[in-house]
Coordinates of C-alpha atoms in Angstrom, one line a residue:
M286 CA -173.6 39.8 -59.0
T287 CA -177.5 39.5 -59.0
E288 CA -178.7 37.2 -61.9
K289 CA -180.9 39.1 -64.3
T290 CA -184.0 38.0 -66.3
H291 CA -186.5 39.8 -68.7
F292 CA -189.8 41.4 -67.4
G293 CA -191.1 42.5 -70.9
Y294 CA -188.2 44.5 -72.2
R295 CA -186.8 45.4 -68.8
E296 CA -184.0 43.5 -67.0
V297 CA -185.0 42.7 -63.5
P298 CA -183.5 40.4 -60.7
R299 CA -184.6 36.6 -61.4
E300 CA -186.3 36.7 -57.9
E301 CA -188.2 39.8 -58.6
K302 CA -189.9 38.5 -61.8
S303 CA -192.5 36.2 -60.0
R304 CA -193.7 39.2 -57.9
L305 CA -193.9 41.7 -61.0
V306 CA -195.9 39.2 -62.9
G307 CA -198.0 38.5 -60.0
S308 CA -198.9 42.1 -59.7
V309 CA -199.8 42.2 -63.4
F310 CA -202.3 39.5 -63.3
D311 CA -203.7 40.5 -59.8
S312 CA -204.6 43.9 -61.8
V313 CA -206.1 42.3 -64.7
A314 CA -207.8 39.0 -63.3
A315 CA -211.3 40.6 -63.1
R316 CA -211.0 41.7 -66.8
Y317 CA -209.0 38.9 -68.2
D318 CA -211.9 37.1 -70.2
L319 CA -213.2 40.3 -71.6
M320 CA -209.6 41.4 -72.5
N321 CA -208.9 38.2 -74.3
D322 CA -212.0 38.5 -76.3
A323 CA -211.1 42.1 -77.1
M324 CA -207.6 41.6 -78.1
S325 CA -207.9 38.4 -80.3
L326 CA -211.3 39.5 -81.8
G327 CA -212.4 36.1 -80.2
I328 CA -210.1 33.9 -82.2
H329 CA -208.4 32.7 -78.7
R330 CA -211.5 30.6 -78.4
I331 CA -210.7 28.9 -81.7
W332 CA -206.8 28.3 -80.8
K333 CA -208.2 26.6 -77.5
R334 CA -210.4 24.4 -79.3
V335 CA -207.5 23.4 -81.8
T336 CA -205.2 22.9 -78.5
L337 CA -207.8 20.2 -77.2
E338 CA -207.4 18.1 -80.3
Y339 CA -203.8 17.6 -79.5
T340 CA -204.4 16.6 -75.9
G341 CA -205.4 12.8 -76.6
L342 CA -207.5 13.0 -73.6
R343 CA -210.2 10.3 -73.1
R344 CA -212.8 9.6 -70.6
G345 CA -211.1 8.6 -67.3
G346 CA -208.1 10.4 -68.0
Q347 CA -205.9 12.8 -65.7
A348 CA -204.8 16.2 -66.7
L349 CA -203.0 19.1 -65.4
D350 CA -203.8 22.3 -66.7
L351 CA -200.9 25.0 -65.7
A352 CA -201.2 28.7 -65.5
S353 CA -204.9 27.8 -65.8
G354 CA -206.0 31.4 -65.3
T355 CA -209.8 31.5 -65.6
G356 CA -210.2 28.0 -66.6
D357 CA -211.0 28.1 -70.3
L358 CA -208.9 25.0 -71.3
A359 CA -209.6 23.1 -68.1
A360 CA -213.2 23.5 -68.2
R361 CA -213.1 21.6 -71.6
M362 CA -210.7 19.1 -70.5
A363 CA -213.1 18.3 -67.8
R364 CA -215.8 17.5 -70.3
L365 CA -213.3 15.2 -72.1
V366 CA -212.5 13.0 -68.9
G367 CA -215.9 12.9 -67.7
D368 CA -216.9 11.9 -64.2
T369 CA -214.3 9.0 -64.0
G370 CA -211.4 11.5 -64.8
L371 CA -209.6 14.5 -63.1
V372 CA -208.3 17.7 -64.1
V373 CA -206.3 19.7 -61.9
L374 CA -206.3 23.5 -62.4
S375 CA -202.8 25.1 -61.1
D376 CA -201.8 28.6 -61.1
I377 CA -199.0 30.7 -59.2
N378 CA -201.6 33.6 -59.0
A379 CA -204.4 33.2 -56.3
S380 CA -206.5 36.0 -57.9
M381 CA -206.6 34.2 -61.2
L382 CA -207.2 30.8 -59.7
S383 CA -210.1 32.0 -57.6
I384 CA -211.8 33.5 -60.7
G385 CA -211.2 30.1 -62.6
R386 CA -212.9 28.2 -59.7
E387 CA -215.9 30.5 -59.7
K388 CA -216.3 30.2 -63.4
L389 CA -216.1 26.5 -63.5
D390 CA -218.4 26.6 -60.4
D391 CA -220.9 28.7 -62.5
Q392 CA -220.8 26.1 -65.2
G393 CA -221.6 23.2 -62.6
I394 CA -218.0 21.6 -63.1
F395 CA -216.9 20.6 -59.5
N396 CA -216.9 16.9 -59.5
N397 CA -213.9 16.2 -61.3
V398 CA -211.8 19.2 -60.8
E399 CA -209.2 20.1 -58.2
Y400 CA -207.3 23.4 -57.7
S401 CA -203.6 23.7 -56.8
L402 CA -201.9 27.2 -56.0
A403 CA -198.5 26.2 -57.3
N404 CA -195.2 27.5 -59.3
A405 CA -194.7 25.7 -62.4
E406 CA -191.1 25.6 -61.9
D407 CA -191.6 23.4 -58.8
L408 CA -194.6 21.3 -59.0
P409 CA -196.3 19.6 -56.1
F410 CA -197.1 16.3 -57.9
E411 CA -195.6 12.8 -58.1
S412 CA -193.8 11.9 -61.2
N413 CA -195.5 10.2 -64.0
R414 CA -199.0 11.0 -62.6
F415 CA -200.7 12.8 -65.7
D416 CA -202.0 11.7 -69.1
C417 CA -201.6 15.3 -70.2
V418 CA -200.3 18.7 -69.2
T419 CA -201.4 21.8 -70.7
I420 CA -200.4 25.4 -70.5
G421 CA -202.2 28.1 -72.4
F422 CA -200.4 31.4 -72.7
G423 CA -198.5 31.0 -69.7
L424 CA -195.0 29.7 -70.4
R425 CA -193.7 33.3 -71.5
N426 CA -194.5 34.5 -67.9
V427 CA -192.4 31.8 -66.2
T428 CA -189.2 32.9 -64.9
D429 CA -187.0 29.7 -65.5
K430 CA -188.8 28.2 -68.6
A431 CA -186.1 25.3 -68.8
R432 CA -187.0 24.2 -65.3
A433 CA -190.6 24.4 -65.8
L434 CA -190.2 22.4 -69.1
A435 CA -188.5 19.7 -67.0
E436 CA -191.2 19.7 -64.4
M437 CA -193.9 19.2 -66.7
A438 CA -191.8 16.2 -68.4
R439 CA -191.5 14.8 -65.0
V440 CA -195.3 14.8 -64.0
V441 CA -196.6 13.5 -67.5
K442 CA -196.8 9.6 -67.8
P443 CA -194.7 7.8 -70.2
G444 CA -196.9 7.7 -73.3
G445 CA -198.4 11.1 -72.3
R446 CA -197.9 14.4 -73.7
V447 CA -197.6 18.0 -72.8
V448 CA -199.2 20.6 -75.0
I449 CA -198.0 24.1 -74.9
L450 CA -200.1 26.9 -76.5
E451 CA -198.5 30.2 -76.7
F452 CA -197.8 33.3 -78.9
S453 CA -195.0 32.8 -81.1
K454 CA -193.1 34.4 -84.2
P455 CA -195.3 35.0 -87.2
T456 CA -194.2 33.2 -90.4
N457 CA -195.3 36.0 -92.8
P458 CA -193.5 39.2 -92.9
L459 CA -196.5 41.3 -93.6
V460 CA -198.6 39.4 -90.9
E461 CA -195.6 40.3 -88.5
R462 CA -195.4 44.0 -89.3
V463 CA -199.3 44.2 -88.8
Y464 CA -199.1 42.3 -85.7
D465 CA -196.3 44.5 -84.2
A466 CA -198.1 47.6 -84.8
Y467 CA -201.5 46.1 -83.2
S468 CA -199.6 44.7 -80.3
F469 CA -197.9 47.9 -79.4
S470 CA -200.5 50.5 -80.3
A471 CA -203.9 48.8 -79.8
L472 CA -203.2 46.7 -76.7
P473 CA -202.2 49.3 -74.2
V474 CA -205.3 51.6 -75.3
M475 CA -207.7 48.6 -74.9
G476 CA -206.2 47.8 -71.6
K477 CA -206.6 51.3 -70.6
L478 CA -210.2 51.5 -71.7
L479 CA -211.4 48.1 -70.6
A480 CA -209.1 47.3 -67.6
N481 CA -207.8 50.8 -66.6
D482 CA -204.4 49.3 -66.8
A483 CA -202.3 50.3 -70.0
D484 CA -198.8 49.1 -68.4
S485 CA -200.0 45.6 -67.8
Y486 CA -201.0 45.1 -71.4
R487 CA -197.9 46.8 -72.5
Y488 CA -196.1 44.3 -70.6
L489 CA -198.0 41.4 -72.2
A490 CA -197.1 42.7 -75.7
E491 CA -193.4 42.8 -74.8
S492 CA -193.4 39.3 -73.0
I493 CA -194.6 37.9 -76.3
R494 CA -191.8 39.3 -78.2
M495 CA -189.3 38.1 -75.8
H496 CA -190.6 34.7 -75.7
P497 CA -188.5 31.9 -77.7
D498 CA -189.7 31.3 -81.3
Q499 CA -191.0 28.1 -82.6
E500 CA -187.5 26.5 -83.2
T501 CA -185.9 27.7 -80.1
L502 CA -188.9 26.3 -77.9
E503 CA -188.8 23.0 -79.6
R504 CA -185.1 22.7 -78.9
M505 CA -185.6 23.7 -75.2
M506 CA -188.4 21.0 -74.8
L507 CA -186.1 18.3 -76.3
D508 CA -183.3 19.3 -73.8
N509 CA -185.6 19.1 -70.8
G510 CA -187.2 15.8 -70.9
F511 CA -189.0 15.3 -74.0
D512 CA -188.4 12.6 -76.6
H513 CA -190.2 14.0 -79.5
V514 CA -192.0 17.5 -80.2
D515 CA -194.5 18.4 -82.8
V516 CA -195.0 22.0 -83.7
H517 CA -198.3 23.3 -85.1
N518 CA -198.4 26.9 -86.2
L519 CA -201.8 28.7 -86.2
T520 CA -202.8 32.0 -87.7
F521 CA -199.5 32.4 -89.7
G522 CA -197.5 31.7 -86.7
V523 CA -199.0 34.5 -84.3
V524 CA -199.6 31.3 -82.1
A525 CA -198.0 28.1 -82.0
I526 CA -199.0 24.8 -80.3
H527 CA -196.0 22.7 -79.2
V528 CA -196.8 18.9 -78.6
G529 CA -193.9 17.1 -76.3
F530 CA -194.1 13.5 -76.1
K531 CA -192.4 11.3 -73.4
F532 CA -191.7 7.7 -74.4

Protein backbone atom coordinates (compact mmCIF):
# COMPACT_ATOMS: atom_id res chain seq x y z
CA MET A 1 0.00 0.00 0.00
CA THR A 2 1.30 3.47 -0.90
CA GLU A 3 2.15 5.50 2.19
CA LYS A 4 0.19 8.75 2.42
CA THR A 5 0.83 12.18 3.90
CA HIS A 6 -0.99 15.50 4.02
CA PHE A 7 -0.84 18.20 1.39
CA GLY A 8 -3.00 20.76 3.11
CA TYR A 9 -6.21 18.88 3.94
CA ARG A 10 -5.71 16.38 1.11
CA GLU A 11 -4.04 13.01 1.53
CA VAL A 12 -1.47 12.33 -1.16
CA PRO A 13 1.27 9.72 -1.72
CA ARG A 14 4.37 10.71 0.27
CA GLU A 15 6.54 10.82 -2.83
CA GLU A 16 4.14 13.33 -4.42
CA LYS A 17 4.19 15.97 -1.69
CA SER A 18 7.55 17.53 -2.58
CA ARG A 19 6.44 17.99 -6.18
CA LEU A 20 3.13 19.53 -5.16
CA VAL A 21 4.78 21.89 -2.66
CA GLY A 22 7.32 22.78 -5.34
CA SER A 23 4.55 23.76 -7.73
CA VAL A 24 3.02 26.03 -5.07
CA PHE A 25 6.26 27.93 -4.54
CA ASP A 26 7.08 28.07 -8.24
CA SER A 27 3.72 29.80 -8.62
CA VAL A 28 4.09 32.31 -5.78
CA ALA A 29 7.85 33.00 -5.84
CA ALA A 30 7.70 36.28 -7.76
CA ARG A 31 5.12 37.77 -5.39
CA TYR A 32 6.17 36.02 -2.19
CA ASP A 33 7.49 39.09 -0.33
CA LEU A 34 4.50 41.19 -1.36
CA MET A 35 2.10 38.51 -0.16
CA ASN A 36 3.93 38.10 3.16
CA ASP A 37 3.53 41.81 3.86
CA ALA A 38 -0.14 41.76 2.84
CA MET A 39 -1.08 38.59 4.72
CA SER A 40 0.61 39.52 8.00
CA LEU A 41 0.10 43.29 7.75
CA GLY A 42 3.88 43.51 7.94
CA ILE A 43 4.09 41.72 11.29
CA HIS A 44 6.24 38.94 9.81
CA ARG A 45 9.14 41.40 9.87
CA ILE A 46 8.81 41.74 13.65
CA TRP A 47 8.58 37.95 14.06
CA LYS A 48 11.81 37.55 12.09
CA ARG A 49 13.61 40.22 14.12
CA VAL A 50 12.62 38.42 17.32
CA THR A 51 13.81 35.13 15.83
CA LEU A 52 17.27 36.60 15.30
CA GLU A 53 17.53 37.33 19.02
CA TYR A 54 17.45 33.58 19.70
CA THR A 55 20.15 32.59 17.19
CA GLY A 56 23.08 33.45 19.45
CA LEU A 57 25.08 34.36 16.35
CA ARG A 58 28.24 36.42 16.70
CA ARG A 59 30.86 37.78 14.35
CA GLY A 60 32.69 34.93 12.64
CA GLY A 61 29.85 32.44 13.17
CA GLN A 62 28.53 29.95 10.65
CA ALA A 63 24.81 29.59 10.03
CA LEU A 64 22.50 27.57 7.81
CA ASP A 65 19.13 29.01 6.82
CA LEU A 66 16.82 26.24 5.59
CA ALA A 67 13.79 26.92 3.40
CA SER A 68 15.52 30.26 3.01
CA GLY A 69 13.13 31.46 0.32
CA THR A 70 13.73 35.11 -0.46
CA GLY A 71 16.42 35.36 2.19
CA ASP A 72 14.90 37.61 4.86
CA LEU A 73 16.46 35.77 7.81
CA ALA A 74 19.69 35.01 5.97
CA ALA A 75 20.32 38.64 5.05
CA ARG A 76 20.03 39.68 8.67
CA MET A 77 22.23 36.80 9.84
CA ALA A 78 24.90 37.71 7.27
CA ARG A 79 25.17 41.10 8.93
CA LEU A 80 25.45 39.47 12.37
CA VAL A 81 28.32 37.13 11.41
CA GLY A 82 30.17 39.79 9.40
CA ASP A 83 32.88 39.29 6.79
CA THR A 84 34.62 36.57 8.78
CA GLY A 85 31.47 34.47 9.09
CA LEU A 86 29.30 32.54 6.65
CA VAL A 87 25.60 32.05 6.06
CA VAL A 88 24.42 29.26 3.76
CA LEU A 89 21.02 29.84 2.16
CA SER A 90 19.37 26.52 1.35
CA ASP A 91 16.03 25.75 -0.26
CA ILE A 92 14.51 22.80 -2.09
CA ASN A 93 12.88 25.17 -4.59
CA ALA A 94 15.14 26.64 -7.28
CA SER A 95 12.76 29.53 -8.05
CA MET A 96 12.71 30.72 -4.45
CA LEU A 97 16.47 30.31 -4.03
CA SER A 98 17.11 32.29 -7.22
CA ILE A 99 14.95 35.18 -6.02
CA GLY A 100 16.70 35.07 -2.65
CA ARG A 101 20.07 35.32 -4.35
CA GLU A 102 18.96 38.28 -6.48
CA LYS A 103 17.60 40.00 -3.39
CA LEU A 104 20.83 39.61 -1.40
CA ASP A 105 22.93 40.65 -4.41
CA ASP A 106 20.84 43.82 -4.66
CA GLN A 107 21.60 44.53 -1.00
CA GLY A 108 25.33 44.06 -1.58
CA ILE A 109 25.44 40.84 0.45
CA PHE A 110 27.62 38.34 -1.38
CA ASN A 111 31.02 38.03 0.35
CA ASN A 112 29.84 35.90 3.26
CA VAL A 113 26.94 33.90 1.80
CA GLU A 114 26.66 30.66 -0.15
CA TYR A 115 23.68 28.96 -1.77
CA SER A 116 22.62 25.31 -1.71
CA LEU A 117 19.69 23.69 -3.52
CA ALA A 118 18.92 20.95 -1.01
CA ASN A 119 16.21 18.90 0.69
CA ALA A 120 15.98 19.53 4.44
CA GLU A 121 15.48 15.78 4.94
CA ASP A 122 18.90 14.96 3.45
CA LEU A 123 21.31 17.84 4.02
CA PRO A 124 24.59 17.84 2.06
CA PHE A 125 26.65 19.15 4.97
CA GLU A 126 29.04 17.48 7.39
CA SER A 127 27.94 16.84 10.95
CA ASN A 128 28.59 19.42 13.69
CA ARG A 129 29.34 22.22 11.22
CA PHE A 130 27.04 25.16 12.03
CA ASP A 131 26.73 27.36 15.09
CA CYS A 132 23.07 27.91 14.26
CA VAL A 133 20.45 26.47 11.90
CA THR A 134 17.27 28.42 11.19
CA ILE A 135 14.10 27.61 9.32
CA GLY A 136 11.39 30.25 8.99
CA PHE A 137 7.90 29.25 7.88
CA GLY A 138 9.25 26.20 6.07
CA LEU A 139 8.99 23.19 8.37
CA ARG A 140 5.27 22.71 7.76
CA ASN A 141 5.99 22.10 4.06
CA VAL A 142 8.49 19.30 4.73
CA THR A 143 7.20 15.79 4.06
CA ASP A 144 9.11 13.97 6.83
CA LYS A 145 9.43 16.51 9.64
CA ALA A 146 11.09 14.09 12.06
CA ARG A 147 13.81 13.29 9.55
CA ALA A 148 14.38 16.99 8.85
CA LEU A 149 14.64 17.73 12.57
CA ALA A 150 17.19 14.93 12.96
CA GLU A 151 19.21 16.39 10.08
CA MET A 152 19.16 19.84 11.68
CA ALA A 153 20.38 18.33 14.95
CA ARG A 154 23.11 16.48 13.07
CA VAL A 155 24.61 19.49 11.28
CA VAL A 156 24.54 21.91 14.23
CA LYS A 157 27.59 21.98 16.51
CA PRO A 158 27.46 20.80 20.12
CA GLY A 159 26.66 23.98 22.03
CA GLY A 160 24.82 25.34 19.00
CA ARG A 161 21.14 25.77 18.44
CA VAL A 162 18.36 25.30 15.91
CA VAL A 163 15.74 28.05 15.70
CA ILE A 164 12.38 27.23 14.13
CA LEU A 165 9.94 30.04 13.34
CA GLU A 166 6.56 28.68 12.33
CA PHE A 167 2.85 29.27 12.51
CA SER A 168 1.35 27.43 15.46
CA LYS A 169 -1.79 27.13 17.57
CA PRO A 170 -3.23 30.34 19.04
CA THR A 171 -3.43 30.28 22.83
CA ASN A 172 -6.51 32.54 22.98
CA PRO A 173 -9.86 31.06 21.76
CA LEU A 174 -11.10 34.40 20.42
CA VAL A 175 -7.85 34.99 18.52
CA GLU A 176 -8.10 31.45 17.15
CA ARG A 177 -11.61 32.06 15.77
CA VAL A 178 -10.65 35.36 14.17
CA TYR A 179 -7.47 33.82 12.78
CA ASP A 180 -9.37 30.89 11.25
CA ALA A 181 -11.90 33.18 9.62
CA TYR A 182 -9.15 35.40 8.24
CA SER A 183 -7.04 32.50 6.96
CA PHE A 184 -9.75 30.75 5.01
CA SER A 185 -11.59 33.82 3.77
CA ALA A 186 -9.04 36.57 3.21
CA LEU A 187 -5.90 34.64 2.21
CA PRO A 188 -7.29 32.99 -0.93
CA VAL A 189 -8.84 36.30 -1.99
CA MET A 190 -5.52 38.13 -1.53
CA GLY A 191 -3.75 35.30 -3.33
CA LYS A 192 -6.07 35.74 -6.29
CA LEU A 193 -5.79 39.53 -6.36
CA LEU A 194 -2.04 39.90 -5.73
CA ALA A 195 -0.57 36.67 -7.12
CA ASN A 196 -3.38 35.39 -9.36
CA ASP A 197 -3.30 32.15 -7.40
CA ALA A 198 -6.03 31.49 -4.83
CA ASP A 199 -5.37 27.74 -4.63
CA SER A 200 -1.76 28.06 -3.47
CA TYR A 201 -2.74 30.37 -0.63
CA ARG A 202 -5.61 28.09 0.31
CA TYR A 203 -3.02 25.31 0.61
CA LEU A 204 -0.79 27.53 2.77
CA ALA A 205 -3.70 28.18 5.15
CA GLU A 206 -4.49 24.47 5.32
CA SER A 207 -0.84 23.55 5.88
CA ILE A 208 -0.76 25.79 8.94
CA ARG A 209 -3.69 23.89 10.47
CA MET A 210 -2.04 20.52 9.80
CA HIS A 211 1.27 21.55 11.39
CA PRO A 212 2.03 20.19 14.89
CA ASP A 213 1.12 22.48 17.78
CA GLN A 214 3.71 23.89 20.16
CA GLU A 215 3.86 20.94 22.55
CA THR A 216 3.86 18.29 19.80
CA LEU A 217 6.71 19.95 17.92
CA GLU A 218 8.68 20.29 21.14
CA ARG A 219 8.33 16.53 21.75
CA MET A 220 9.33 15.78 18.16
CA MET A 221 12.50 17.83 18.57
CA LEU A 222 13.43 16.07 21.81
CA ASP A 223 12.87 12.72 20.10
CA ASN A 224 15.10 13.63 17.17
CA GLY A 225 18.43 14.73 18.52
CA PHE A 226 17.85 17.77 20.72
CA ASP A 227 18.75 17.85 24.40
CA HIS A 228 16.59 20.81 25.40
CA VAL A 229 13.89 22.90 23.70
CA ASP A 230 12.57 26.35 24.61
CA VAL A 231 9.23 27.49 23.18
CA HIS A 232 8.31 31.16 22.74
CA ASN A 233 4.83 32.17 21.62
CA LEU A 234 4.39 35.34 19.57
CA THR A 235 1.09 37.16 18.83
CA PHE A 236 -0.97 34.91 21.15
CA GLY A 237 0.56 31.76 19.68
CA VAL A 238 -0.31 32.52 16.07
CA VAL A 239 3.44 32.03 15.60
CA ALA A 240 5.89 30.17 17.82
CA ILE A 241 9.66 30.03 17.98
CA HIS A 242 11.16 26.69 19.02
CA VAL A 243 14.82 26.82 20.03
CA GLY A 244 16.50 23.42 20.12
CA PHE A 245 19.82 22.99 21.92
CA LYS A 246 22.39 20.26 21.32
CA PHE A 247 24.81 19.78 24.19
